[in-house]
Coordinates of C-alpha atoms in Angstrom, one line a residue:
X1 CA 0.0 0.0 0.0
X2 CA 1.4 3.4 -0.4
X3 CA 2.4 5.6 2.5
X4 CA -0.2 8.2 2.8
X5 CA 1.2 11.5 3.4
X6 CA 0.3 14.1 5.7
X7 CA 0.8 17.8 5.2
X8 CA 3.4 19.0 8.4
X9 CA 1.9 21.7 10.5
X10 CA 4.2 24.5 9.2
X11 CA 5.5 25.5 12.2
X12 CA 8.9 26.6 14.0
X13 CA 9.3 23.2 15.6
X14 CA 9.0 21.7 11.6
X15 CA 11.8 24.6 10.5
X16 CA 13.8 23.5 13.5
X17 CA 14.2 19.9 12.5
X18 CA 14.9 20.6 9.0
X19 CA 16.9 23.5 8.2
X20 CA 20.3 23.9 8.8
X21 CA 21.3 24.6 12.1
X22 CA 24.2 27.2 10.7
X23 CA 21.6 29.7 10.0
X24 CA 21.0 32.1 13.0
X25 CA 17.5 33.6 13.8
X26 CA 15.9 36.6 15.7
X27 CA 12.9 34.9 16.1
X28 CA 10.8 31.4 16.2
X29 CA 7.9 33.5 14.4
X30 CA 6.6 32.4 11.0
X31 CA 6.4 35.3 9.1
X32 CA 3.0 34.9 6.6
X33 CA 2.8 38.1 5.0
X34 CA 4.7 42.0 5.2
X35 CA 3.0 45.1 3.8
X36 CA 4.8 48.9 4.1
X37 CA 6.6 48.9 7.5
X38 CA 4.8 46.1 8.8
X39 CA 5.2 42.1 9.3
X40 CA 2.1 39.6 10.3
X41 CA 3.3 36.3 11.7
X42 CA 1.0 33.0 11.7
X43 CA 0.2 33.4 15.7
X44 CA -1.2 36.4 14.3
X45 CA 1.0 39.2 15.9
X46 CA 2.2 42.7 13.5
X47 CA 5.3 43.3 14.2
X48 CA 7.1 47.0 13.0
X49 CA 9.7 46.1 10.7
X50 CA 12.8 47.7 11.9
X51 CA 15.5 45.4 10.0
X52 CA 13.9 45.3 6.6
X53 CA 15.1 41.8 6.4
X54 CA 19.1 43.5 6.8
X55 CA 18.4 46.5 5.1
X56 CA 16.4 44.8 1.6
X57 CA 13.3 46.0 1.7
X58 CA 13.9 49.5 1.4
X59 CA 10.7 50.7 0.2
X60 CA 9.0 48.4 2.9
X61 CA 7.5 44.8 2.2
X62 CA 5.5 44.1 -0.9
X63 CA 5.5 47.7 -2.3
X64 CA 2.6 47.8 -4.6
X65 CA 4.7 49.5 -7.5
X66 CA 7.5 46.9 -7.3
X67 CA 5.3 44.0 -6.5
X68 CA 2.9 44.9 -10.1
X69 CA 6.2 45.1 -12.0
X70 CA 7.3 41.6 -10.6
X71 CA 3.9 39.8 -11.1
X72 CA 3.6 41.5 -15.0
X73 CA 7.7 40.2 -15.8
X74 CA 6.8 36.8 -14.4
X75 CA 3.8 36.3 -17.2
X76 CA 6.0 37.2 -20.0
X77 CA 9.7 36.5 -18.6
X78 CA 11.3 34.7 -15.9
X79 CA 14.6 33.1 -16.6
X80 CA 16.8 35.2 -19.7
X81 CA 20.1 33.4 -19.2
X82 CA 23.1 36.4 -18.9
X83 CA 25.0 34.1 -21.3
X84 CA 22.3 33.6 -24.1
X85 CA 20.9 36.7 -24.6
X86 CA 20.0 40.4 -23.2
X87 CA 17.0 40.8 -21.9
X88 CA 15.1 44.1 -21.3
X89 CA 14.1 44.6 -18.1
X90 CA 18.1 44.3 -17.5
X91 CA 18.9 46.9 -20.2
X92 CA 15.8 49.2 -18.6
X93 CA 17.5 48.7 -15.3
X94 CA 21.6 50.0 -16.6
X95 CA 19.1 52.4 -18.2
X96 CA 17.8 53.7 -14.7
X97 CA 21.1 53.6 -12.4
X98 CA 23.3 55.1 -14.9
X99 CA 21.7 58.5 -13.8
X100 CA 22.4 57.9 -10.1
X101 CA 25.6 56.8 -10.7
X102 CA 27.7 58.9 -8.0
X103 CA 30.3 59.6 -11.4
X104 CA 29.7 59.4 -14.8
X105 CA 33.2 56.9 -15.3
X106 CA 30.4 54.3 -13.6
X107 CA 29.0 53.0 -16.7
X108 CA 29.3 49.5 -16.8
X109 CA 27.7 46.9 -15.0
X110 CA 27.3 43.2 -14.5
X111 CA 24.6 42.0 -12.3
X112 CA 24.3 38.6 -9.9
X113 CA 22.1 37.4 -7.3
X114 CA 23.5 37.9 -3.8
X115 CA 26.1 40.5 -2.0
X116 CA 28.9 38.2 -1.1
X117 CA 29.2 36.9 -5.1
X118 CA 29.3 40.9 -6.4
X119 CA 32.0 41.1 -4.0
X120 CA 33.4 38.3 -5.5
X121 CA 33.1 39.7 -9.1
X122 CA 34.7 43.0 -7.9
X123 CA 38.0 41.1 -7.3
X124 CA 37.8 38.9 -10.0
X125 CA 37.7 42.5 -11.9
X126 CA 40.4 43.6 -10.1
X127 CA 42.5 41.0 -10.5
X128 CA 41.9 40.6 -14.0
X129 CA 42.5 44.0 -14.7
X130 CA 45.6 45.2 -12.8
X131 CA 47.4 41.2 -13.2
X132 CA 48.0 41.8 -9.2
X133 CA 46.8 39.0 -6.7
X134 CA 46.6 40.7 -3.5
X135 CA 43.8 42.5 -1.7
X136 CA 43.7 45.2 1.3
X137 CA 40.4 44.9 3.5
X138 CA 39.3 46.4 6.8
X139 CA 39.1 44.9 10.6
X140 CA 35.6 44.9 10.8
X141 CA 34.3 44.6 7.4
X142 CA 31.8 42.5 6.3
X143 CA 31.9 41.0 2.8
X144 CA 30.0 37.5 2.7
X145 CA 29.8 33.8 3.9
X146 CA 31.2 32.0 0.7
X147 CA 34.8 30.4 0.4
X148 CA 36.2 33.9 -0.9
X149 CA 34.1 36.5 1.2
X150 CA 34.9 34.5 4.1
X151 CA 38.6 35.3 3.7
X152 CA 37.6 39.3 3.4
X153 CA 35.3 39.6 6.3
X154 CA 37.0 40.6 9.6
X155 CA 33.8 41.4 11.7
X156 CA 33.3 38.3 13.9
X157 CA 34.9 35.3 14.1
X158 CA 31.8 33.4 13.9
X159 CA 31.5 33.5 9.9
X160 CA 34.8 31.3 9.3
X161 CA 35.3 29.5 12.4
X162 CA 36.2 26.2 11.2
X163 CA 35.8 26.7 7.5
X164 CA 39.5 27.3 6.2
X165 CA 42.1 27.3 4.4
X166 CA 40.5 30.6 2.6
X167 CA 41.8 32.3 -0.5
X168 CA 45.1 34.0 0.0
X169 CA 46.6 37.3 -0.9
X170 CA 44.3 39.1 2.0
X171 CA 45.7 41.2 4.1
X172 CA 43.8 43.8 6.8
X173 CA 44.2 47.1 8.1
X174 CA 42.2 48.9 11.0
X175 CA 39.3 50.7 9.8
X176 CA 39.3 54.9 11.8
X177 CA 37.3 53.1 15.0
X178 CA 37.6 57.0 16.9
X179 CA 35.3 55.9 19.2
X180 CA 37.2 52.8 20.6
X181 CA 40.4 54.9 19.4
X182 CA 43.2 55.0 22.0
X183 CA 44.7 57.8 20.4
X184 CA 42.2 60.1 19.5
X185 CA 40.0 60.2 22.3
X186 CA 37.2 61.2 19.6
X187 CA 33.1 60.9 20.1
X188 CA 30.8 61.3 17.6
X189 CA 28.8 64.1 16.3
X190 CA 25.2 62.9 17.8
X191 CA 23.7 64.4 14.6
X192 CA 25.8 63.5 11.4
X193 CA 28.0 60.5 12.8
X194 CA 31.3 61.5 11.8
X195 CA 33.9 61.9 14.2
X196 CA 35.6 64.9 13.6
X197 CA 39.4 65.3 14.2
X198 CA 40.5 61.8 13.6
X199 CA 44.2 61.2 13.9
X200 CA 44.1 59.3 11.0
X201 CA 46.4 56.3 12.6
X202 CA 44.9 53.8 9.9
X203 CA 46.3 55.4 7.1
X204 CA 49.6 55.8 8.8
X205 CA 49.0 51.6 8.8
X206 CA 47.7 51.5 5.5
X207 CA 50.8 53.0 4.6
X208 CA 53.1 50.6 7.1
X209 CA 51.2 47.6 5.2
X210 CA 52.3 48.5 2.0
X211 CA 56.1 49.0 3.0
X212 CA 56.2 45.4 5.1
X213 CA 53.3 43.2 4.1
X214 CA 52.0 43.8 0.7
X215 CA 54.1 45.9 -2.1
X216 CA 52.1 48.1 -4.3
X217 CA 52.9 46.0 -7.2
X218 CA 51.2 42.8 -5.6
X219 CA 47.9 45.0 -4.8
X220 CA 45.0 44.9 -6.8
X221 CA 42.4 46.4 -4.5
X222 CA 41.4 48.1 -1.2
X223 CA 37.7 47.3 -0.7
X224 CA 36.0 49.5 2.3
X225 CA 32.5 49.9 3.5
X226 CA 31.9 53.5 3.8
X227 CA 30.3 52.9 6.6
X228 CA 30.8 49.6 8.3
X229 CA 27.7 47.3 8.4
X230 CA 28.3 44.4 10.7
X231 CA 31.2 46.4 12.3
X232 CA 28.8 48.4 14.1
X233 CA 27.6 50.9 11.6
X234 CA 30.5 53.1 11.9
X235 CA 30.6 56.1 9.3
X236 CA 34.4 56.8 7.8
X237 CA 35.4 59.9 8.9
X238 CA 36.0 62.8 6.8
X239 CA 39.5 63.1 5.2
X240 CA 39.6 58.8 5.6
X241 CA 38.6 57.9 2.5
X242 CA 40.0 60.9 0.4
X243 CA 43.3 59.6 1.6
X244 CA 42.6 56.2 1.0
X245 CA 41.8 57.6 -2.6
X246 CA 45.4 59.4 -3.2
X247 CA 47.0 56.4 -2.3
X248 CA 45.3 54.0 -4.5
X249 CA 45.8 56.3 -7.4
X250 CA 49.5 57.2 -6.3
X251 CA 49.9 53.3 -6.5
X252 CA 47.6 51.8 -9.2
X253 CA 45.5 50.3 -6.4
X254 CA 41.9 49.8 -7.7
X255 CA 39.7 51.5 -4.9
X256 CA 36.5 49.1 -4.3
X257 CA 33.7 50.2 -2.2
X258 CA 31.2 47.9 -1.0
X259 CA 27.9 49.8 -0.9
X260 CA 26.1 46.2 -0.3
X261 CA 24.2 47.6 3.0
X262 CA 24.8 51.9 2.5
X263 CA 23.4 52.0 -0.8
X264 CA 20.3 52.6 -2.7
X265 CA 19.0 55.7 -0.3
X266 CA 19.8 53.8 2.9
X267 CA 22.7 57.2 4.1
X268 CA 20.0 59.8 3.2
X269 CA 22.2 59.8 -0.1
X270 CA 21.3 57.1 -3.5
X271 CA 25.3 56.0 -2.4
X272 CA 27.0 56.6 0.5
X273 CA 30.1 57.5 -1.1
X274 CA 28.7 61.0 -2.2
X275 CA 29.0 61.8 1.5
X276 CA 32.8 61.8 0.5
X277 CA 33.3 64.0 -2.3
X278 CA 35.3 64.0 -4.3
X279 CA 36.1 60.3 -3.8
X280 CA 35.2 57.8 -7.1
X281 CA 35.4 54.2 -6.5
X282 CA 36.9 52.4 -9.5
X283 CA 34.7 49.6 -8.9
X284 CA 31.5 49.9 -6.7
X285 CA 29.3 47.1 -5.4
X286 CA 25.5 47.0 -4.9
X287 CA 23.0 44.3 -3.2
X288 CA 20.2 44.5 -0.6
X289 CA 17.5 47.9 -1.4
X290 CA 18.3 47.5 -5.1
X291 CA 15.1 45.5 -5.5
X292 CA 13.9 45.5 -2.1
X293 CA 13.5 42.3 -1.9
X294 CA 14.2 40.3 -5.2
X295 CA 17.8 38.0 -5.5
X296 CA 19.8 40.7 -6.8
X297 CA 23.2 42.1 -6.5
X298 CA 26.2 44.3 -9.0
X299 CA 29.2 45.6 -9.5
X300 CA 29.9 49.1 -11.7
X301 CA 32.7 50.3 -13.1
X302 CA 34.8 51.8 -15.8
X303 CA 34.5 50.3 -19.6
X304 CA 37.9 50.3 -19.8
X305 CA 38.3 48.0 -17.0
X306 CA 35.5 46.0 -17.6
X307 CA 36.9 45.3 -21.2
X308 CA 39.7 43.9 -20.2
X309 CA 37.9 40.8 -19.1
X310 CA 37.1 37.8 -21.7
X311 CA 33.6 37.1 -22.7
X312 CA 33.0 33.9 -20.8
X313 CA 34.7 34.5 -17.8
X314 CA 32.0 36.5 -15.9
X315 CA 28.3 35.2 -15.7
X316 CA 26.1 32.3 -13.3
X317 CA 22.9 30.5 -14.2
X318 CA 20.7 33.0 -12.7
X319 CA 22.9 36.4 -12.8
X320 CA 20.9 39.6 -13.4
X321 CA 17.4 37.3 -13.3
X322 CA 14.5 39.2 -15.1
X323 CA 12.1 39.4 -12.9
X324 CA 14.6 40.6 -10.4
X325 CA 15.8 43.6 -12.4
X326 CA 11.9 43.9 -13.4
X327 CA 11.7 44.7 -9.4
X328 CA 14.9 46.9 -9.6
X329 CA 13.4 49.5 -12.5
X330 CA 10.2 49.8 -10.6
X331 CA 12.5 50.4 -7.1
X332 CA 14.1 53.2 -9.1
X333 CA 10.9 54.4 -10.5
X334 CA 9.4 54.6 -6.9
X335 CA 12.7 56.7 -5.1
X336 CA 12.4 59.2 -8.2
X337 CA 8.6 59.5 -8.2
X338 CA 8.2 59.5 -4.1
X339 CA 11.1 61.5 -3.5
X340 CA 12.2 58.7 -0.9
X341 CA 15.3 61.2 -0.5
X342 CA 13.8 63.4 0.8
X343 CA 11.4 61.3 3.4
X344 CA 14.9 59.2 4.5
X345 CA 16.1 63.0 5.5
X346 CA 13.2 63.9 7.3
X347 CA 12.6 60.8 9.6
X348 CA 16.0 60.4 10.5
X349 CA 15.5 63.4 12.5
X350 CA 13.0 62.0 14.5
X351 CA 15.1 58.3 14.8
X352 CA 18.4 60.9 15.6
X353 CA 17.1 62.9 17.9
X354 CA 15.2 60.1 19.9
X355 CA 19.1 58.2 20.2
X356 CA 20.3 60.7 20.6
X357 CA 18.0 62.0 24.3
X358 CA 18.6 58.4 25.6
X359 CA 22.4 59.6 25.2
X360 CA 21.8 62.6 27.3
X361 CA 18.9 61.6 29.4
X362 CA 20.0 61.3 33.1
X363 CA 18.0 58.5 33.3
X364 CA 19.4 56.5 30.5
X365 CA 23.0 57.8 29.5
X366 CA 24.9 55.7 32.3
X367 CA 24.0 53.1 29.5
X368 CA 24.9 54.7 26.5
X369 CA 28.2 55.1 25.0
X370 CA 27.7 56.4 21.5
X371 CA 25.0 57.1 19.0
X372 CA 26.8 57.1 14.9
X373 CA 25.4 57.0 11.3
X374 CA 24.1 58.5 8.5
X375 CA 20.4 58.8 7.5
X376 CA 17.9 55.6 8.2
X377 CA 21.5 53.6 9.0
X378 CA 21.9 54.4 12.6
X379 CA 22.9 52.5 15.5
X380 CA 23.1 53.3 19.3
X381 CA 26.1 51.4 21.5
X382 CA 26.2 50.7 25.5
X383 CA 28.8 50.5 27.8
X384 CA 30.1 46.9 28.7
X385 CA 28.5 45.0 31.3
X386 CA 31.1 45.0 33.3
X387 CA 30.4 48.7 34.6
X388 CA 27.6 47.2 36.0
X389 CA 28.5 44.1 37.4
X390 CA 28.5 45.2 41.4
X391 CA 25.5 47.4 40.7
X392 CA 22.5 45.6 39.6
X393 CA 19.2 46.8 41.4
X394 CA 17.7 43.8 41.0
X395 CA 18.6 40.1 42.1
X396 CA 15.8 39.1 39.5
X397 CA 17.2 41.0 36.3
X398 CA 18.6 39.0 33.7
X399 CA 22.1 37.5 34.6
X400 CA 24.6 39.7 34.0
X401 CA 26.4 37.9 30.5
X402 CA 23.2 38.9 28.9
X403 CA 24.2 42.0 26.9
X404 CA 22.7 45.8 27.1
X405 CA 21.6 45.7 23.4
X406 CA 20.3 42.2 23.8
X407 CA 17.6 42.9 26.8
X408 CA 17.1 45.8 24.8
X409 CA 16.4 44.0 21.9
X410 CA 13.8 41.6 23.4
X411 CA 12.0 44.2 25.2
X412 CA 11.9 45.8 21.7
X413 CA 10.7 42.3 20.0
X414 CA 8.1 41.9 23.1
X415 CA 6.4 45.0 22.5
X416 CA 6.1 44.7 18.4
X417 CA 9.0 45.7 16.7
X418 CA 12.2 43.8 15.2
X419 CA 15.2 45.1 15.8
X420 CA 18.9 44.0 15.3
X421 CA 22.0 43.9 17.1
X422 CA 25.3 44.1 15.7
X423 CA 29.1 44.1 15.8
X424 CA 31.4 42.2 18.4
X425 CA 30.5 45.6 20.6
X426 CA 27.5 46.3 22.5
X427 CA 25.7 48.1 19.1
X428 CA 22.2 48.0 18.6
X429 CA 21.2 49.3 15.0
X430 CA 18.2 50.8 13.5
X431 CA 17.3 49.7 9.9
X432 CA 13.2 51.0 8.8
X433 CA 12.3 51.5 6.0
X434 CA 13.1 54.2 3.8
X435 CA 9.5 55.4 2.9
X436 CA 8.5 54.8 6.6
X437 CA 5.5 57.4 8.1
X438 CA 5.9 59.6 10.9
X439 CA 3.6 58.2 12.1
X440 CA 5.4 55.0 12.2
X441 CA 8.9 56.5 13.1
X442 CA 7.2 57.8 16.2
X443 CA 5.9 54.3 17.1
X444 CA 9.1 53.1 16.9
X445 CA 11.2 54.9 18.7
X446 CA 8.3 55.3 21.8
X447 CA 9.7 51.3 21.6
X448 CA 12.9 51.9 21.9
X449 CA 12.6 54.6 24.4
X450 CA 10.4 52.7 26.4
X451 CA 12.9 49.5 26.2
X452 CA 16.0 51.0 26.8
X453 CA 14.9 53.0 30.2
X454 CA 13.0 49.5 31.3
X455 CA 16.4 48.2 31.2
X456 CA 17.8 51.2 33.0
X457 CA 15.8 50.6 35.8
X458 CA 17.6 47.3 36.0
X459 CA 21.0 48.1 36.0

């Protein structure tokens, strides 16, 4: 007789059995459905999206311009292989960015599907083009979980425990930290998030590392985040990158900037590089908001540069998908035509300003060390526990290894809104969407107010 089978009851218990373990989760929710700033979970709770799944959906879950544009590509288009043909909504989309480019020399593209393998393509570019093997990253960078990224990323330990041997010819360099900085004694400015005055230390290394570890002539690339994502959202300060700049181009060092998690509005600016003028990345890559939600990811960069490749050696079964760059027009369609700009400026006043009273308030600045970023990318980091450990008001509060940000965070969760921590610091960070309401900004940080002196009380 044949085995009769019986639907699972899709639950978190199901998910736990049979999905890799490897995968860390906020939650035990089932998420069923998102719309705007909002998620709705099978136990029936709405939850105020605060991580917009990492900084993706930019424009909020299931935007109804984005959504239309996916649902009409699917009926006529799904799968245009990169290495058979063009296919238009991928030519619309080179059509759309190229005005947003942060320079004009930015004119060629190839598109794949996640972060990590665009980071991947910008050194195989770099590589390729300057017939140097090396490449100069950042402590505290985040570029990916694959067998390359791995090597690159210098954030937390956790993401290539136990995976190597990794690709070779990486070598690291402190990113300007000014507030951890034992030189500068630096804080930053509560409303912009650059630190201002920065001794500029890690360019004196940058320079060290290419005297005693890796000559000019070996180096292909520096990649930097302009503002460091899983490093705990710290914004480079100004002169940093400029300087970074002068050397590359003093050296023939291709200059790559990762704009996986800054870019597409998520600084108050379409890039967060433009915050830097004049700086011009020779190679930029893009992920995450471009199509708020769809598998897509890029790199950009000069013709020349690009030409130097041979046909054949870039592309991937499902690189630059249609329906995925279908989604990424009607993202650009959407900033242009709702001036999301604009509405990122406005509301991260309101998201600013409420970090930054929590930072001044008698009540809760014992907790708070710092409050940095730029536009809806803005994080708030306590003190270590340790200042509190023979000062705890109650025997019943949480034990003591439980971090600030982490009690903070489930308070958060407990009252309706996701939120993430980040960074091997104590470093909350705020992620909403960039067309968020008032309204809604106000909800969420009467949250995180409310969360964060709840947990002064304890401590």
């Amino acid at each position: 007789l044949a085995l009769q089978h019986h639907p699972p009851s899709m639950s978190a218990s199901f998910g736990a059995r049979h999905i890799a373990k490897g995968i860390g989760r906020l939650t035990e929710h089932v998420l069923t459905s998102g719309k705007g700033s909002y998620l709705y979970t099978k136990e029936g709770k709405k939850l105020l999206d605060f991580t917009t799944g990492i900084g993706v959906t930019n424009l909020g879950h299931c935007h109804p311009r984005v959504t239309a544009a996916a649902q009409a590509q699917v009926g006529k288009l799904v799968h245009g292989q990169v290495n058979i043909a063009y296919h238009e909504p991928g030519l619309q989309l080179i059509d759309r960015l190229l005005p947003v480019m942060p320079h004009p020399s930015l004119d060629t593209f190839f598109f794949w599907n996640s972060g990590a393998e665009a980071v991947e393509a910008s050194i195989k570019l770099a590589r390729q083009a300057t017939g140097r093997p090396n490449v100069i990253v950042m402590q505290g960078g985040f570029h990916g979980r694959t067998m390359g990224t791995m090597a690159m990323t210098r954030s937390k330990t956790i993401y290539s425990e136990g995976f190597g041997p990794f690709m070779s010819g990486v070598f690291s360099v402190p990113f300007p930290d000014c507030h951890h900085c034992p030189i500068s004694g630096c804080s930053s400015s509560p409303r912009y998030g650059f630190h201002e005055g920065c001794c500029m230390e890690p360019v004196r290394q940058l320079e060290l590392l290419l005297k005693q570890q890796t000559a000019p002539h070996d180096t292909a690339a520096i990649i930097i985040e302009p503002v460091l994502g899983e490093g705990g959202y710290l914004p480079a300060p100004k002169g940093y990158l400029e300087k970074v700049s002068e050397i590359c181009k003093r050296e023939g060092i291709l200059l790559i900037l990762d704009e996986v998690q800054s870019g597409f509005g998520r600084t108050g600016k379409y890039f967060a590089v433009e915050h830097y003028k004049p700086v011009v990345p020779d190679i930029m890559v893009m992920a995450k908001g471009i199509a708020n939600g769809f598998p897509l990811s890029g790199i950009v960069s000069r013709k020349e540069l690009m030409d130097k490749q041979k046909p054949g050696s870039m592309g991937g079964t499902y690189a630059g998908n249609a329906v995925a760059c279908a989604a990424a027009v009607a993202v650009a369609d959407a900033f242009k035509e709702e001036r999301i700009l604009e509405n990122v400026e406005r509301q991260s006043r309101i998201l600013v300003d409420t970090l930054t009273d929590l930072k001044r308030s008698s009540a809760t600045s014992h907790l708070v060390s710092d409050v940095r970023g730029l536009g809806l990318m803005q994080a708030i980091e306590f003190h270590p526990l340790v200042k509190f450990a023979s000062s705890s008001k109650s025997s019943s509060s949480p034990s003591l290894t439980t971090p600030i940000g982490s009690r903070i965070q489930k308070k958060c969760i407990d009252k309706g809104m996701l939120v993430l921590t980040t960074s091997i610091y104590d470093v909350m960070r705020f992620i909403p969407p960039l067309n968020i309401s008032e309204e809604e900004m106000k909800e969420g940080c009467k949250i995180i107010k409310e969360s964060v002196e709840e947990v002064a009380k304890e401590l």
